[in-house]
CSV table of C-alpha atoms in Angstrom, one decimal:
chain,number,residue,atom,x,y,z
A,142,GLU,CA,7.7,10.9,-9.2
A,143,THR,CA,8.3,7.4,-7.9
A,144,GLY,CA,9.3,5.8,-11.2
A,145,VAL,CA,6.2,3.7,-11.4
A,146,THR,CA,3.5,4.9,-13.9
A,147,GLN,CA,0.0,3.6,-14.4
A,148,THR,CA,-2.4,4.1,-17.2
A,149,PRO,CA,-5.2,5.0,-17.4
A,150,ARG,CA,-5.6,7.1,-14.3
A,151,HIS,CA,-9.4,6.8,-14.5
A,152,LEU,CA,-11.5,4.1,-16.1
A,153,VAL,CA,-15.3,3.6,-16.3
A,154,MET,CA,-16.5,0.4,-17.7
A,155,GLY,CA,-19.7,-1.6,-18.0
A,156,MET,CA,-20.0,-5.1,-16.6
A,157,THR,CA,-19.7,-6.7,-20.1
A,158,ASN,CA,-16.6,-4.7,-21.2
A,159,LYS,CA,-13.1,-5.9,-21.5
A,160,LYS,CA,-10.3,-3.5,-20.5
A,161,SER,CA,-6.7,-3.6,-19.4
A,162,LEU,CA,-4.7,-1.6,-16.8
A,163,LYS,CA,-1.1,-1.0,-17.5
A,164,CYS,CA,1.8,-0.4,-15.1
A,165,GLU,CA,5.4,0.4,-16.1
A,166,GLN,CA,8.4,0.8,-13.7
A,167,HIS,CA,11.6,2.6,-14.6
A,168,LEU,CA,13.6,1.5,-11.6
A,169,GLY,CA,15.2,-1.7,-12.7
A,170,HIS,CA,13.2,-3.7,-10.2
A,171,ASN,CA,12.6,-7.4,-10.5
A,172,ALA,CA,9.3,-7.7,-8.6
A,173,MET,CA,5.9,-6.1,-9.4
A,174,TYR,CA,2.6,-6.2,-7.5
A,175,TRP,CA,-1.1,-5.4,-8.0
A,176,TYR,CA,-3.1,-4.1,-5.0
A,177,LYS,CA,-6.8,-3.2,-4.7
A,178,GLN,CA,-7.6,-0.3,-2.5
A,179,SER,CA,-11.3,0.0,-1.4
A,180,ALA,CA,-12.8,2.6,0.9
A,181,LYS,CA,-12.5,1.7,4.5
A,182,LYS,CA,-10.7,-1.6,3.8
A,183,PRO,CA,-7.1,-2.5,4.1
A,184,LEU,CA,-5.0,-2.7,0.9
A,185,GLU,CA,-5.5,-6.1,-0.6
A,186,LEU,CA,-2.6,-7.8,-2.3
A,187,MET,CA,-3.8,-9.4,-5.5
A,188,PHE,CA,-0.8,-10.6,-7.5
A,189,VAL,CA,3.0,-10.7,-7.1
A,190,TYR,CA,5.4,-11.3,-9.9
A,191,SER,CA,9.1,-12.0,-9.5
A,192,LEU,CA,11.3,-12.0,-12.7
A,193,GLU,CA,8.1,-12.2,-14.7
A,194,GLU,CA,6.8,-15.3,-12.9
A,195,ARG,CA,3.7,-15.2,-10.8
A,196,VAL,CA,4.7,-16.0,-7.2
A,197,GLU,CA,1.5,-15.0,-5.4
A,198,ASN,CA,-2.2,-15.1,-6.2
A,199,ASN,CA,-4.4,-14.2,-3.3
A,200,SER,CA,-7.5,-16.0,-4.4
A,201,VAL,CA,-8.4,-13.3,-6.8
A,202,PRO,CA,-11.5,-14.0,-9.0
A,203,SER,CA,-10.7,-15.1,-12.5
A,204,ARG,CA,-12.3,-12.0,-14.0
A,205,PHE,CA,-9.0,-10.4,-13.1
A,206,SER,CA,-6.1,-11.7,-15.2
A,207,PRO,CA,-2.6,-10.5,-14.8
A,208,GLU,CA,0.2,-10.5,-17.4
A,209,CYS,CA,3.9,-9.7,-16.9
A,210,PRO,CA,5.6,-9.8,-20.3
A,211,ASN,CA,8.9,-8.4,-18.9
A,212,SER,CA,10.3,-7.1,-15.6
A,213,SER,CA,9.3,-3.5,-16.5
A,214,HIS,CA,5.7,-4.0,-17.5
A,215,LEU,CA,2.6,-5.4,-15.7
A,216,PHE,CA,-0.9,-5.6,-17.0
A,217,LEU,CA,-4.2,-6.4,-15.3
A,218,HIS,CA,-6.8,-7.6,-17.8
A,219,LEU,CA,-10.4,-7.1,-16.7
A,220,HIS,CA,-13.6,-8.8,-18.0
A,221,THR,CA,-17.1,-9.2,-16.8
A,222,LEU,CA,-16.5,-7.2,-13.7
A,223,GLN,CA,-19.0,-6.5,-10.9
A,224,PRO,CA,-19.9,-3.2,-9.3
A,225,GLU,CA,-18.1,-4.2,-6.1
A,226,ASP,CA,-14.8,-4.3,-8.2
A,227,SER,CA,-14.9,-0.5,-8.3
A,228,ALA,CA,-11.8,0.6,-6.4
A,229,LEU,CA,-8.3,2.1,-6.8
A,230,TYR,CA,-5.9,-0.4,-8.3
A,231,LEU,CA,-2.3,0.2,-7.3
A,232,CYS,CA,0.8,-1.2,-8.9
A,233,ALA,CA,4.1,-1.4,-7.1
A,234,SER,CA,7.6,-2.6,-7.7
A,235,SER,CA,10.6,-3.6,-5.6
A,236,GLN,CA,14.1,-5.0,-6.1
A,237,GLY,CA,12.9,-8.4,-5.0
A,238,PRO,CA,9.6,-10.0,-3.9
A,239,GLY,CA,8.5,-9.5,-0.3
A,240,ALA,CA,8.6,-6.6,2.0
A,241,THR,CA,12.3,-6.8,2.8
A,242,TYR,CA,12.7,-4.6,-0.2
A,243,GLU,CA,10.9,-1.2,-0.2
A,244,GLN,CA,7.9,-1.2,-2.5
A,245,TYR,CA,7.5,1.8,-4.8
A,246,PHE,CA,3.9,2.5,-5.7
A,247,GLY,CA,2.3,4.1,-8.8
A,248,PRO,CA,-0.5,6.6,-8.5
A,249,GLY,CA,-3.2,4.1,-9.2
A,250,THR,CA,-6.1,3.6,-11.6
A,251,ARG,CA,-9.5,4.6,-10.3
A,252,LEU,CA,-11.9,2.0,-11.7
A,253,THR,CA,-15.6,2.4,-11.7
A,254,VAL,CA,-17.8,-0.5,-12.9
A,255,THR,CA,-21.3,0.5,-13.9
B,256,GLY,CA,-3.0,-14.5,10.9
B,257,ASN,CA,-1.4,-11.1,10.8
B,258,SER,CA,-3.5,-8.0,11.2
B,259,VAL,CA,-3.1,-4.3,11.7
B,260,THR,CA,-5.6,-2.0,13.5
B,261,GLN,CA,-5.3,1.7,13.2
B,262,MET,CA,-7.5,4.5,14.5
B,263,GLU,CA,-10.4,5.4,12.3
B,264,GLY,CA,-10.4,8.8,10.7
B,265,PRO,CA,-10.8,11.3,9.5
B,266,VAL,CA,-8.5,13.3,11.8
B,267,THR,CA,-8.6,17.0,11.5
B,268,LEU,CA,-6.1,19.2,13.3
B,269,SER,CA,-4.9,22.8,13.2
B,270,GLU,CA,-1.5,23.7,11.9
B,271,GLU,CA,1.3,23.2,14.5
B,272,ALA,CA,-0.8,20.8,16.5
B,273,PHE,CA,0.6,17.6,17.9
B,274,LEU,CA,-0.3,14.5,16.0
B,275,THR,CA,-0.8,10.9,17.1
B,276,ILE,CA,-2.2,8.1,14.9
B,277,ASN,CA,-2.5,4.9,16.8
B,278,CYS,CA,-1.6,1.6,15.3
B,279,THR,CA,-1.6,-1.9,17.0
B,280,TYR,CA,-0.8,-5.2,15.4
B,281,THR,CA,-1.2,-8.9,15.7
B,282,ALA,CA,1.6,-11.1,14.3
B,283,THR,CA,2.7,-14.7,14.8
B,284,GLY,CA,6.4,-14.1,14.4
B,285,TYR,CA,8.8,-11.1,14.5
B,286,PRO,CA,7.3,-8.4,12.3
B,287,SER,CA,8.9,-5.4,10.8
B,288,LEU,CA,6.6,-2.4,11.0
B,289,PHE,CA,6.0,0.4,8.6
B,290,TRP,CA,4.1,3.6,8.1
B,291,TYR,CA,3.2,4.6,4.5
B,292,VAL,CA,1.7,7.9,3.4
B,293,GLN,CA,-0.6,8.6,0.4
B,294,TYR,CA,-0.8,12.2,-0.7
B,295,PRO,CA,-3.9,13.2,-2.8
B,296,GLY,CA,-3.7,11.7,-6.3
B,297,GLU,CA,-0.6,9.7,-5.6
B,298,GLY,CA,0.5,6.2,-4.7
B,299,LEU,CA,1.8,5.1,-1.3
B,300,GLN,CA,5.2,6.2,-0.2
B,301,LEU,CA,7.2,4.6,2.6
B,302,LEU,CA,7.4,7.1,5.4
B,303,LEU,CA,9.3,5.2,8.1
B,304,LYS,CA,10.0,1.8,9.4
B,305,ALA,CA,11.3,-0.2,12.3
B,306,THR,CA,12.6,-3.8,12.2
B,307,LYS,CA,12.9,-4.8,15.8
B,308,ALA,CA,11.5,-4.1,19.2
B,309,ASP,CA,12.4,-0.6,20.7
B,310,ASP,CA,13.6,0.7,17.3
B,311,LYS,CA,12.4,4.2,16.5
B,312,GLY,CA,11.7,5.0,12.8
B,313,SER,CA,11.8,8.7,11.9
B,314,ASN,CA,11.4,10.8,8.7
B,315,LYS,CA,10.2,14.3,7.9
B,316,GLY,CA,9.5,15.1,11.6
B,317,PHE,CA,7.4,11.9,12.0
B,318,GLU,CA,8.4,9.2,14.5
B,319,ALA,CA,7.1,5.8,15.6
B,320,THR,CA,8.6,3.4,18.2
B,321,TYR,CA,8.2,-0.3,17.9
B,322,ARG,CA,6.7,-1.4,21.2
B,323,LYS,CA,6.6,-5.1,21.5
B,324,GLU,CA,5.0,-5.2,25.0
B,325,THR,CA,2.0,-3.3,23.8
B,326,THR,CA,2.2,-4.5,20.1
B,327,SER,CA,2.0,-0.9,19.0
B,328,PHE,CA,3.6,1.4,16.5
B,329,HIS,CA,2.0,4.8,17.0
B,330,LEU,CA,2.8,7.6,14.6
B,331,GLU,CA,3.6,11.0,16.1
B,332,LYS,CA,4.6,14.4,14.9
B,333,GLY,CA,5.2,17.4,17.2
B,334,SER,CA,4.0,20.2,14.9
B,335,VAL,CA,2.0,19.3,11.8
B,336,GLN,CA,1.8,21.3,8.6
B,337,VAL,CA,-0.9,21.7,5.9
B,338,SER,CA,1.4,19.7,3.6
B,339,ASP,CA,1.0,16.7,5.9
B,340,SER,CA,-2.6,16.3,4.9
B,341,ALA,CA,-2.7,12.7,3.5
B,342,VAL,CA,-3.8,9.2,4.2
B,343,TYR,CA,-1.5,7.3,6.6
B,344,PHE,CA,-1.3,3.5,6.5
B,345,CYS,CA,0.3,1.3,9.2
B,346,ALA,CA,1.7,-2.0,7.9
B,347,LEU,CA,3.7,-5.0,8.9
B,348,THR,CA,5.6,-7.8,7.4
B,349,ASP,CA,6.3,-11.0,9.3
B,350,THR,CA,9.5,-12.5,8.2
B,351,ASN,CA,9.6,-15.3,10.7
B,352,PHE,CA,8.0,-17.8,8.4
B,353,GLY,CA,9.5,-16.6,5.1
B,354,ASN,CA,6.2,-14.9,4.4
B,355,GLU,CA,7.1,-11.3,3.6
B,356,LYS,CA,3.9,-9.9,2.4
B,357,LEU,CA,2.9,-6.5,3.6
B,358,THR,CA,-0.3,-6.5,5.7
B,359,PHE,CA,-1.9,-3.0,5.8
B,360,GLY,CA,-4.3,-1.3,8.1
B,361,THR,CA,-7.4,0.5,6.7
B,362,GLY,CA,-5.7,3.9,6.6
B,363,THR,CA,-6.3,7.2,8.5
B,364,ARG,CA,-7.1,10.3,6.6
B,365,LEU,CA,-5.5,13.4,8.1
B,366,THR,CA,-6.5,16.9,7.3
B,367,ILE,CA,-4.5,19.9,8.6
B,368,ILE,CA,-6.3,23.3,8.7
B,369,PRO,CA,-4.3,26.5,8.4
């Protein structure tokens, strides 16, 4: 148990659906991250939030929309996704932004776009 | 830009065998180097790290030495166990330019056979 939870653990959605991924951290951290993990590719950093403000957006398509209402919660809103968006989406948190602070990862949401 | 190259898996070993997973990197500054492990159904966990040349990181019987001359950070363990079966990710962060993002390799799946 790393103190970072993600729901749902598995999600299957059609290309016209709208869904949201949720992440919650119980560690008192100030920074939260979304990563995309695809088979045979390096982890891709998607978004970084520090004290609820977005500090990094790695040119992610607009069909992915993050929301950080407070330092404990992070959402990833999904709409009109493509099959190539199927992947494991990992949330992480750390005391501060950047890798000086150890990042603690959640178990991920396995997303399948049909 | 920064990049991490690690040996492609999968790697299959018998219990008590010696393990080496190769990792080399390219970085423009003075990176810190990390190994993360992902057990089945879980998120990534920091396994060990080294922050400067010739440092040795170690944890749970695993070791890796930061070799600046060969730009490498190979992961080793003298006697693997079935419980070591997981995916291992090499990563770096380059703090020289204030950019502390983690850059990951593609991961190496390790399976230990009893």
